[in-house]
Amino acid sequence: MKQKPNLSFWALWNLSFGFFGVQIAYALQSGNISRIFRTLGADPHDLSYFWILPPLMGMIVQPIVGTFSDKTWCRFGRRIPYLFIGAAVAVAVMCLLPNAGSLGLAVSQVMMFGLVMLMLLDTSINMAMQPFKMLVGDMVNEEQKAKAYSIQSFLCNAGSVVGFLFPYIFAAVGIANVAAPGVVPPSVVWSFYIGATILILCVIYTTLKVKEWNPKEYREYNPVAEDKEDKANWFVLLKNAPATFWKVGLVQFFCWAALLYMWTYVVDAVAETVWQSTDSSSKAYQDAGDWTGVLYAIQAMGSVVWATILPRFKNTKMAYAVSLVLGGIGFALIPFVPNQYGQIVPFLLIGCAWAAMLAMPFTFVTNALQGYGHMGAYLGLFNCTICLPQIIAAVCGGFILHMVGGHSATMMIVSGVLLVCGAACVGFINDKKRTTEV
């Protein structure tokens, strides 16, 4: 087997650049979906149920994209066709979803339309997102893999900053952040329009700059027999997965459940704690929504800074665990900081956890998968460790909210406890690199 060549910085950059646009779309979704559905008339106790669809679609779509792209060889590449199709669908849906309340439909019809658009949006974003992880697994050697995922993490966070800030920026320049009851504010609508435009431009850049290996070249660097790739199924792959796959998955369970509760309840938590408002039609609530976008952006910027500190830790597992504990402390602080600028500190701490969650799991897992083959299928299946926790958390969200007295701010403490549990589970991970083939 040939050693994969070292790639230049810009080659590694081009492999992941489209992720910047995809992450803008993802940030707009994660930062505004609860706000959109609350504006459309959803009850806070039902809010977590709307969040079942995104991870459910991710859990279905990403293993399928991974498996089929493992077997796809065409003039446009192996992974890139799925990237481009997913991005094109996402662009169309991003122009439709925020207009759900402006179509003259009844409330029940608006909710159904919004749910269908949300399902399509998350399906397409997942379809566009997964190929970037696979491209790194396919074309980057083990020595450069951490660097490649760090670049991907940087672009991810940069895209998040842009996406999260859009509603606040548009409101600041005079685009209204309030609208008639049941109608999404124009500042949010225009955020989705501009985000869609950037997404397709970034993906076009990647498709023009990245040339995937042809089948012969791929087999030279990744010597897995095609008949073996064709015959294996998901159950066989999961049965034969390395122990690291499952141990990192346990950490992922607690981390992504915590993040689901943040995305679901943090707008209400900030509105409740800082603006003392839970009326989704009020200007105070919409101001809280705009400021939450700024806090998300601060979280992303803190994540970028922390990502530069993580490599300085001599012990990777320690870096992972410390990052999650800091994030847990950040979540727990949110209900106790009534000043909007004071909320910056908790979100900076959450950014530490986010930096580790973006880079470290895939570094552990892709290193452990060397020699197993089916990199795309395995990474698609590993995505279930991101999606399944969110589904379980979403199903339980209304019950837990009721148990903590109906206060969205208290759900942030729940998220903090979950992250600390994830940090405790990091100790189970064996980070020794696999050197033999299977």
Short mmCIF file of C-alpha atoms in Angstrom, two decimals:
data_model
loop_
_atom_site.label_atom_id
_atom_site.label_comp_id
_atom_site.label_asym_id
_atom_site.label_seq_id
_atom_site.Cartn_x
_atom_site.Cartn_y
_atom_site.Cartn_z
CA MET A 1 0.00 0.00 0.00
CA LYS A 2 1.28 3.44 -0.91
CA GLN A 3 1.60 6.09 1.76
CA LYS A 4 -0.88 8.90 1.18
CA PRO A 5 1.07 12.00 0.17
CA ASN A 6 1.37 15.07 2.36
CA LEU A 7 -0.96 17.78 1.09
CA SER A 8 -0.24 21.49 1.08
CA PHE A 9 -2.16 23.77 3.42
CA TRP A 10 -4.27 25.07 0.54
CA ALA A 11 -5.06 21.56 -0.67
CA LEU A 12 -6.33 20.73 2.82
CA TRP A 13 -8.20 24.05 2.88
CA ASN A 14 -9.91 23.37 -0.46
CA LEU A 15 -11.03 19.92 0.70
CA SER A 16 -13.11 21.56 3.42
CA PHE A 17 -13.87 25.08 2.18
CA GLY A 18 -17.42 24.27 1.13
CA PHE A 19 -18.01 23.36 4.78
CA PHE A 20 -18.01 27.11 5.48
CA GLY A 21 -21.18 27.56 3.44
CA VAL A 22 -22.79 24.38 4.73
CA GLN A 23 -22.17 25.52 8.30
CA ILE A 24 -23.80 28.90 7.65
CA ALA A 25 -26.94 26.97 6.67
CA TYR A 26 -26.61 24.73 9.72
CA ALA A 27 -26.12 27.74 12.02
CA LEU A 28 -29.21 29.43 10.62
CA GLN A 29 -31.17 26.26 11.23
CA SER A 30 -29.90 25.54 14.75
CA GLY A 31 -30.05 29.19 15.82
CA ASN A 32 -33.49 30.03 14.45
CA ILE A 33 -35.69 26.94 14.21
CA SER A 34 -37.06 27.21 17.75
CA ARG A 35 -37.51 30.96 17.25
CA ILE A 36 -39.34 30.36 13.95
CA PHE A 37 -41.70 27.73 15.36
CA ARG A 38 -42.37 29.77 18.50
CA THR A 39 -43.19 32.73 16.24
CA LEU A 40 -45.49 30.50 14.21
CA GLY A 41 -47.34 29.61 17.43
CA ALA A 42 -45.71 26.49 18.91
CA ASP A 43 -46.09 25.81 22.64
CA PRO A 44 -42.76 25.70 24.59
CA HIS A 45 -43.63 22.26 26.03
CA ASP A 46 -43.99 20.92 22.49
CA LEU A 47 -40.91 22.66 21.16
CA SER A 48 -38.49 19.74 21.59
CA TYR A 49 -40.69 17.53 19.38
CA PHE A 50 -39.90 19.74 16.38
CA TRP A 51 -36.26 18.85 16.96
CA ILE A 52 -36.85 15.12 16.45
CA LEU A 53 -36.85 15.52 12.67
CA PRO A 54 -33.36 16.99 12.11
CA PRO A 55 -31.37 14.25 13.88
CA LEU A 56 -33.76 11.56 12.62
CA MET A 57 -33.09 12.58 9.03
CA GLY A 58 -29.37 12.80 9.76
CA MET A 59 -29.38 9.28 11.18
CA ILE A 60 -31.12 7.96 8.06
CA VAL A 61 -29.39 10.05 5.41
CA GLN A 62 -25.74 10.05 6.46
CA PRO A 63 -25.21 6.25 6.58
CA ILE A 64 -26.97 6.01 3.19
CA VAL A 65 -24.80 8.76 1.70
CA GLY A 66 -21.71 7.12 3.18
CA THR A 67 -22.56 3.66 1.90
CA PHE A 68 -23.62 4.71 -1.59
CA SER A 69 -20.73 7.13 -2.01
CA ASP A 70 -18.33 4.29 -1.12
CA LYS A 71 -19.58 2.60 -4.31
CA THR A 72 -19.94 5.69 -6.50
CA TRP A 73 -17.34 6.35 -9.19
CA CYS A 74 -18.20 8.89 -11.86
CA ARG A 75 -16.62 11.74 -13.79
CA PHE A 76 -17.56 14.21 -11.05
CA GLY A 77 -15.94 12.18 -8.26
CA ARG A 78 -16.96 9.85 -5.47
CA ARG A 79 -18.20 12.12 -2.68
CA ILE A 80 -18.69 15.45 -4.49
CA PRO A 81 -21.91 14.50 -6.39
CA TYR A 82 -23.68 13.97 -3.06
CA LEU A 83 -22.26 17.23 -1.72
CA PHE A 84 -23.56 19.21 -4.68
CA ILE A 85 -27.04 17.65 -4.75
CA GLY A 86 -27.48 18.17 -1.01
CA ALA A 87 -26.42 21.81 -1.25
CA ALA A 88 -28.77 22.51 -4.16
CA VAL A 89 -31.78 21.13 -2.27
CA ALA A 90 -30.76 23.05 0.88
CA VAL A 91 -30.69 26.31 -1.07
CA ALA A 92 -34.24 25.79 -2.34
CA VAL A 93 -35.58 24.90 1.11
CA MET A 94 -33.83 27.85 2.79
CA CYS A 95 -35.81 30.16 0.55
CA LEU A 96 -39.12 28.48 1.50
CA LEU A 97 -38.95 27.65 5.22
CA PRO A 98 -38.87 31.19 6.72
CA ASN A 99 -41.89 32.14 4.59
CA ALA A 100 -44.12 29.49 6.18
CA GLY A 101 -46.15 32.10 8.06
CA SER A 102 -46.63 34.34 5.01
CA LEU A 103 -48.51 31.89 2.76
CA GLY A 104 -52.00 32.53 4.11
CA LEU A 105 -52.31 29.03 5.61
CA ALA A 106 -54.13 28.01 8.77
CA VAL A 107 -51.96 27.51 11.88
CA SER A 108 -52.08 23.71 11.58
CA GLN A 109 -51.14 23.91 7.90
CA VAL A 110 -48.32 26.34 8.66
CA MET A 111 -46.91 23.92 11.24
CA MET A 112 -47.13 21.01 8.81
CA PHE A 113 -45.50 23.02 6.03
CA GLY A 114 -42.76 24.11 8.42
CA LEU A 115 -42.14 20.53 9.54
CA VAL A 116 -41.86 19.28 5.96
CA MET A 117 -39.45 22.10 5.09
CA LEU A 118 -37.42 21.42 8.24
CA MET A 119 -37.20 17.74 7.33
CA LEU A 120 -36.00 18.57 3.80
CA LEU A 121 -33.56 21.20 5.08
CA ASP A 122 -31.89 18.90 7.54
CA THR A 123 -31.83 16.03 5.04
CA SER A 124 -30.10 18.20 2.46
CA ILE A 125 -27.66 19.77 4.95
CA ASN A 126 -26.68 16.31 6.19
CA MET A 127 -26.24 15.15 2.60
CA ALA A 128 -23.96 18.11 1.91
CA MET A 129 -22.06 17.91 5.21
CA GLN A 130 -21.04 14.25 5.37
CA PRO A 131 -18.90 14.19 2.16
CA PHE A 132 -16.42 16.67 3.68
CA LYS A 133 -15.60 14.25 6.51
CA MET A 134 -15.30 11.43 3.97
CA LEU A 135 -12.97 13.42 1.70
CA VAL A 136 -10.56 13.85 4.61
CA GLY A 137 -10.79 10.13 5.42
CA ASP A 138 -10.18 9.23 1.77
CA MET A 139 -7.36 11.58 0.83
CA VAL A 140 -5.49 12.69 3.95
CA ASN A 141 -2.79 10.62 5.63
CA GLU A 142 -2.83 9.86 9.33
CA GLU A 143 -0.08 12.39 10.08
CA GLN A 144 -2.10 15.28 8.60
CA LYS A 145 -5.56 14.13 9.61
CA ALA A 146 -5.70 16.13 12.85
CA LYS A 147 -4.60 19.23 10.92
CA ALA A 148 -7.25 18.60 8.24
CA TYR A 149 -10.01 18.26 10.81
CA SER A 150 -8.72 21.37 12.59
CA ILE A 151 -9.07 23.32 9.34
CA GLN A 152 -12.54 21.87 8.96
CA SER A 153 -13.30 22.91 12.53
CA PHE A 154 -12.08 26.46 11.85
CA LEU A 155 -14.23 26.76 8.71
CA CYS A 156 -17.14 25.26 10.59
CA ASN A 157 -16.86 27.85 13.35
CA ALA A 158 -16.28 30.71 10.90
CA GLY A 159 -19.45 29.72 9.05
CA SER A 160 -21.28 29.48 12.35
CA VAL A 161 -20.25 33.01 13.32
CA VAL A 162 -21.55 34.40 10.04
CA GLY A 163 -24.81 32.44 10.16
CA PHE A 164 -25.56 33.24 13.78
CA LEU A 165 -24.86 36.98 13.35
CA PHE A 166 -26.98 37.50 10.25
CA PRO A 167 -30.32 38.20 12.04
CA TYR A 168 -28.66 40.62 14.48
CA ILE A 169 -26.77 42.43 11.70
CA PHE A 170 -29.83 42.77 9.48
CA ALA A 171 -31.88 44.10 12.39
CA ALA A 172 -29.07 46.56 13.20
CA VAL A 173 -29.07 47.96 9.66
CA GLY A 174 -32.81 48.59 9.76
CA ILE A 175 -34.50 45.40 8.56
CA ALA A 176 -37.42 44.74 10.91
CA ASN A 177 -37.00 42.00 13.51
CA VAL A 178 -40.71 41.92 14.32
CA ALA A 179 -43.68 41.11 12.14
CA ALA A 180 -47.37 40.36 12.40
CA PRO A 181 -48.26 37.51 14.81
CA GLY A 182 -47.47 34.17 13.19
CA VAL A 183 -45.13 35.70 10.59
CA VAL A 184 -41.34 35.29 10.68
CA PRO A 185 -39.55 38.68 10.89
CA PRO A 186 -37.92 39.98 7.67
CA SER A 187 -34.47 40.03 9.33
CA VAL A 188 -34.65 36.25 9.73
CA VAL A 189 -36.05 35.71 6.23
CA TRP A 190 -33.22 37.68 4.62
CA SER A 191 -30.68 35.81 6.73
CA PHE A 192 -31.82 32.57 5.11
CA TYR A 193 -31.72 34.10 1.62
CA ILE A 194 -28.15 35.37 1.96
CA GLY A 195 -27.04 32.16 3.68
CA ALA A 196 -28.39 30.11 0.77
CA THR A 197 -26.46 32.23 -1.72
CA ILE A 198 -23.17 31.83 0.17
CA LEU A 199 -23.77 28.08 0.54
CA ILE A 200 -24.04 27.38 -3.18
CA LEU A 201 -21.05 29.61 -4.02
CA CYS A 202 -18.83 27.80 -1.49
CA VAL A 203 -19.87 24.38 -2.72
CA ILE A 204 -19.19 25.38 -6.34
CA TYR A 205 -15.70 26.48 -5.25
CA THR A 206 -14.99 23.08 -3.68
CA THR A 207 -16.29 21.15 -6.70
CA LEU A 208 -14.00 23.19 -8.97
CA LYS A 209 -10.89 22.96 -6.78
CA VAL A 210 -10.97 19.36 -5.51
CA LYS A 211 -10.15 16.43 -7.77
CA GLU A 212 -10.90 13.11 -6.13
CA TRP A 213 -8.79 10.05 -6.88
CA ASN A 214 -10.02 7.66 -9.54
CA PRO A 215 -10.71 4.01 -8.53
CA LYS A 216 -7.19 2.85 -9.38
CA GLU A 217 -5.53 5.64 -7.38
CA TYR A 218 -7.91 5.12 -4.47
CA ARG A 219 -7.07 1.40 -4.24
CA GLU A 220 -3.37 2.21 -4.24
CA TYR A 221 -3.72 4.33 -1.11
CA ASN A 222 -6.70 2.52 0.47
CA PRO A 223 -6.21 -1.18 -0.36
CA VAL A 224 -9.63 -2.66 0.36
CA ALA A 225 -11.03 -5.20 -2.08
CA GLU A 226 -14.11 -3.97 -3.91
CA ASP A 227 -16.00 -7.26 -3.39
CA LYS A 228 -15.46 -6.84 0.36
CA GLU A 229 -16.79 -3.26 0.12
CA ASP A 230 -19.85 -4.45 -1.81
CA LYS A 231 -20.82 -7.42 0.38
CA ALA A 232 -20.56 -5.95 3.84
CA ASN A 233 -23.73 -4.53 5.37
CA TRP A 234 -24.35 -2.11 8.22
CA PHE A 235 -24.96 -4.84 10.80
CA VAL A 236 -21.70 -6.57 9.89
CA LEU A 237 -19.84 -3.25 10.01
CA LEU A 238 -21.25 -2.40 13.43
CA LYS A 239 -20.45 -5.90 14.73
CA ASN A 240 -16.84 -5.53 13.59
CA ALA A 241 -16.42 -1.87 14.56
CA PRO A 242 -13.43 -1.13 16.80
CA ALA A 243 -14.09 -0.59 20.50
CA THR A 244 -13.09 3.07 20.13
CA PHE A 245 -16.09 3.57 17.82
CA TRP A 246 -18.47 2.66 20.66
CA LYS A 247 -16.58 4.36 23.48
CA VAL A 248 -16.44 7.67 21.65
CA GLY A 249 -20.12 7.13 20.82
CA LEU A 250 -20.91 6.98 24.56
CA VAL A 251 -19.28 10.38 25.06
CA GLN A 252 -21.18 11.67 22.05
CA PHE A 253 -24.48 10.58 23.61
CA PHE A 254 -24.20 12.99 26.52
CA CYS A 255 -22.65 15.81 24.49
CA TRP A 256 -25.27 15.92 21.75
CA ALA A 257 -28.20 15.56 24.13
CA ALA A 258 -26.84 18.65 25.89
CA LEU A 259 -26.53 20.55 22.61
CA LEU A 260 -30.08 19.59 21.59
CA TYR A 261 -31.46 21.22 24.73
CA MET A 262 -29.41 24.34 24.06
CA TRP A 263 -30.75 24.67 20.50
CA THR A 264 -34.29 24.00 21.67
CA TYR A 265 -34.55 26.18 24.76
CA VAL A 266 -31.76 28.75 24.81
CA VAL A 267 -33.70 31.55 23.08
CA ASP A 268 -36.45 31.21 25.67
CA ALA A 269 -33.82 30.85 28.41
CA VAL A 270 -32.09 34.09 27.43
CA ALA A 271 -35.43 35.89 27.00
CA GLU A 272 -36.55 34.63 30.39
CA THR A 273 -33.29 35.40 32.23
CA VAL A 274 -32.29 38.71 30.63
CA TRP A 275 -35.44 40.24 29.10
CA GLN A 276 -37.99 38.66 31.51
CA SER A 277 -40.19 37.83 28.53
CA THR A 278 -41.67 34.60 27.17
CA ASP A 279 -44.16 36.20 24.76
CA SER A 280 -42.91 35.14 21.31
CA SER A 281 -44.79 37.98 19.58
CA SER A 282 -43.14 40.70 21.68
CA LYS A 283 -40.19 42.83 20.62
CA ALA A 284 -38.38 41.82 23.81
CA TYR A 285 -38.53 38.17 22.78
CA GLN A 286 -37.32 38.92 19.24
CA ASP A 287 -34.51 41.07 20.66
CA ALA A 288 -33.56 38.08 22.82
CA GLY A 289 -33.59 35.95 19.67
CA ASP A 290 -31.23 38.37 17.90
CA TRP A 291 -28.91 38.54 20.91
CA THR A 292 -28.87 34.75 21.20
CA GLY A 293 -27.52 34.71 17.66
CA VAL A 294 -24.70 36.98 18.82
CA LEU A 295 -24.04 34.66 21.77
CA TYR A 296 -23.90 31.69 19.41
CA ALA A 297 -21.36 33.61 17.32
CA ILE A 298 -19.31 34.35 20.44
CA GLN A 299 -19.46 30.65 21.27
CA ALA A 300 -18.11 29.86 17.80
CA MET A 301 -15.33 32.45 18.11
CA GLY A 302 -14.39 31.07 21.51
CA SER A 303 -14.30 27.66 19.92
CA VAL A 304 -11.84 28.87 17.28
CA VAL A 305 -9.52 30.23 19.99
CA TRP A 306 -9.82 27.09 22.11
CA ALA A 307 -9.11 24.91 19.05
CA THR A 308 -5.66 26.52 18.88
CA ILE A 309 -5.07 25.65 22.55
CA LEU A 310 -6.18 22.02 22.37
CA PRO A 311 -3.04 20.78 20.53
CA ARG A 312 -0.92 22.13 23.39
CA PHE A 313 -2.33 19.48 25.73
CA LYS A 314 0.06 16.52 25.93
CA ASN A 315 -2.83 14.19 26.73
CA THR A 316 -5.59 14.25 24.10
CA LYS A 317 -8.14 12.58 26.36
CA MET A 318 -7.45 15.15 29.09
CA ALA A 319 -7.98 17.95 26.57
CA TYR A 320 -11.31 16.40 25.54
CA ALA A 321 -12.53 15.95 29.12
CA VAL A 322 -11.45 19.42 30.32
CA SER A 323 -13.19 21.02 27.34
CA LEU A 324 -16.46 19.26 28.15
CA VAL A 325 -16.30 20.23 31.82
CA LEU A 326 -15.76 23.88 30.88
CA GLY A 327 -18.77 23.69 28.59
CA GLY A 328 -20.85 22.15 31.38
CA ILE A 329 -19.95 25.04 33.68
CA GLY A 330 -20.93 27.47 30.93
CA PHE A 331 -24.38 25.93 30.55
CA ALA A 332 -24.99 25.95 34.29
CA LEU A 333 -24.14 29.67 34.49
CA ILE A 334 -26.74 30.83 31.92
CA PRO A 335 -29.74 31.03 34.33
CA PHE A 336 -27.69 33.06 36.84
CA VAL A 337 -26.50 35.87 34.55
CA PRO A 338 -29.27 38.49 34.10
CA ASN A 339 -27.09 40.88 32.08
CA GLN A 340 -27.00 40.36 28.31
CA TYR A 341 -23.28 41.12 28.09
CA GLY A 342 -22.56 38.91 31.06
CA GLN A 343 -23.97 36.01 29.06
CA ILE A 344 -20.83 36.20 26.91
CA VAL A 345 -18.84 34.32 29.57
CA PRO A 346 -21.04 31.19 29.65
CA PHE A 347 -21.07 31.00 25.87
CA LEU A 348 -17.29 31.31 25.66
CA LEU A 349 -17.05 28.32 27.97
CA ILE A 350 -19.55 26.39 25.87
CA GLY A 351 -17.32 27.18 22.89
CA CYS A 352 -14.53 25.17 24.55
CA ALA A 353 -16.72 22.08 24.54
CA TRP A 354 -17.87 22.76 20.98
CA ALA A 355 -14.26 22.92 19.71
CA ALA A 356 -13.49 19.51 21.19
CA MET A 357 -16.75 17.98 19.95
CA LEU A 358 -16.05 19.04 16.37
CA ALA A 359 -12.53 17.67 16.02
CA MET A 360 -11.67 15.01 18.56
CA PRO A 361 -14.32 12.32 18.01
CA PHE A 362 -13.53 12.00 14.30
CA THR A 363 -9.79 11.98 14.99
CA PHE A 364 -10.17 9.09 17.47
CA VAL A 365 -12.54 7.15 15.22
CA THR A 366 -10.82 7.58 11.84
CA ASN A 367 -7.49 6.57 13.39
CA ALA A 368 -9.13 3.47 14.87
CA LEU A 369 -10.73 2.62 11.49
CA GLN A 370 -7.45 2.42 9.57
CA GLY A 371 -7.46 -0.91 7.72
CA TYR A 372 -11.17 -1.58 8.21
CA GLY A 373 -12.27 -0.14 4.84
CA HIS A 374 -15.79 1.28 4.30
CA MET A 375 -14.66 4.67 5.63
CA GLY A 376 -17.74 6.45 4.26
CA ALA A 377 -20.16 3.88 5.63
CA TYR A 378 -18.48 3.84 9.04
CA LEU A 379 -18.49 7.64 9.31
CA GLY A 380 -22.13 7.68 8.25
CA LEU A 381 -22.93 5.13 10.95
CA PHE A 382 -20.85 7.07 13.46
CA ASN A 383 -23.06 10.05 12.74
CA CYS A 384 -25.81 8.08 14.50
CA THR A 385 -23.93 8.79 17.73
CA ILE A 386 -24.73 12.44 17.02
CA CYS A 387 -28.31 11.95 15.87
CA LEU A 388 -29.70 9.27 18.20
CA PRO A 389 -28.93 11.20 21.41
CA GLN A 390 -30.73 14.22 19.98
CA ILE A 391 -33.80 12.14 19.14
CA ILE A 392 -33.93 10.67 22.63
CA ALA A 393 -33.38 14.10 24.18
CA ALA A 394 -36.10 15.62 21.98
CA VAL A 395 -38.61 12.93 22.95
CA CYS A 396 -37.87 13.51 26.64
CA GLY A 397 -37.60 17.30 26.42
CA GLY A 398 -41.20 18.21 27.22
CA PHE A 399 -41.27 15.83 30.21
CA ILE A 400 -37.97 17.16 31.59
CA LEU A 401 -39.11 20.76 31.08
CA HIS A 402 -42.22 19.96 33.10
CA MET A 403 -40.11 18.31 35.82
CA VAL A 404 -37.93 21.43 36.19
CA GLY A 405 -40.95 23.69 36.60
CA GLY A 406 -41.47 24.75 32.98
CA HIS A 407 -38.47 27.10 33.04
CA SER A 408 -36.37 26.98 29.87
CA ALA A 409 -33.46 28.53 31.76
CA THR A 410 -33.31 25.51 34.07
CA MET A 411 -32.90 23.26 31.02
CA MET A 412 -29.47 24.83 30.59
CA ILE A 413 -28.45 23.30 33.94
CA VAL A 414 -29.63 19.94 32.59
CA SER A 415 -27.34 20.47 29.60
CA GLY A 416 -24.45 21.26 31.93
CA VAL A 417 -24.92 18.03 33.86
CA LEU A 418 -25.01 16.05 30.63
CA LEU A 419 -21.69 17.53 29.44
CA VAL A 420 -19.99 16.67 32.73
CA CYS A 421 -21.25 13.09 32.34
CA GLY A 422 -19.73 13.06 28.86
CA ALA A 423 -16.42 14.24 30.28
CA ALA A 424 -16.44 11.36 32.77
CA CYS A 425 -16.92 8.88 29.91
CA VAL A 426 -13.86 10.15 28.03
CA GLY A 427 -11.77 8.01 30.40
CA PHE A 428 -13.10 4.85 28.71
CA ILE A 429 -11.60 5.77 25.31
CA ASN A 430 -8.51 3.89 24.15
CA ASP A 431 -6.67 6.30 21.86
CA LYS A 432 -3.93 3.92 20.72
CA LYS A 433 -3.69 3.96 16.94
CA ARG A 434 -4.46 0.85 14.99
CA THR A 435 -1.61 -0.33 12.75
CA THR A 436 -2.73 -3.70 11.43
CA GLU A 437 -5.28 -4.40 8.75
CA VAL A 438 -8.49 -6.39 9.10
#
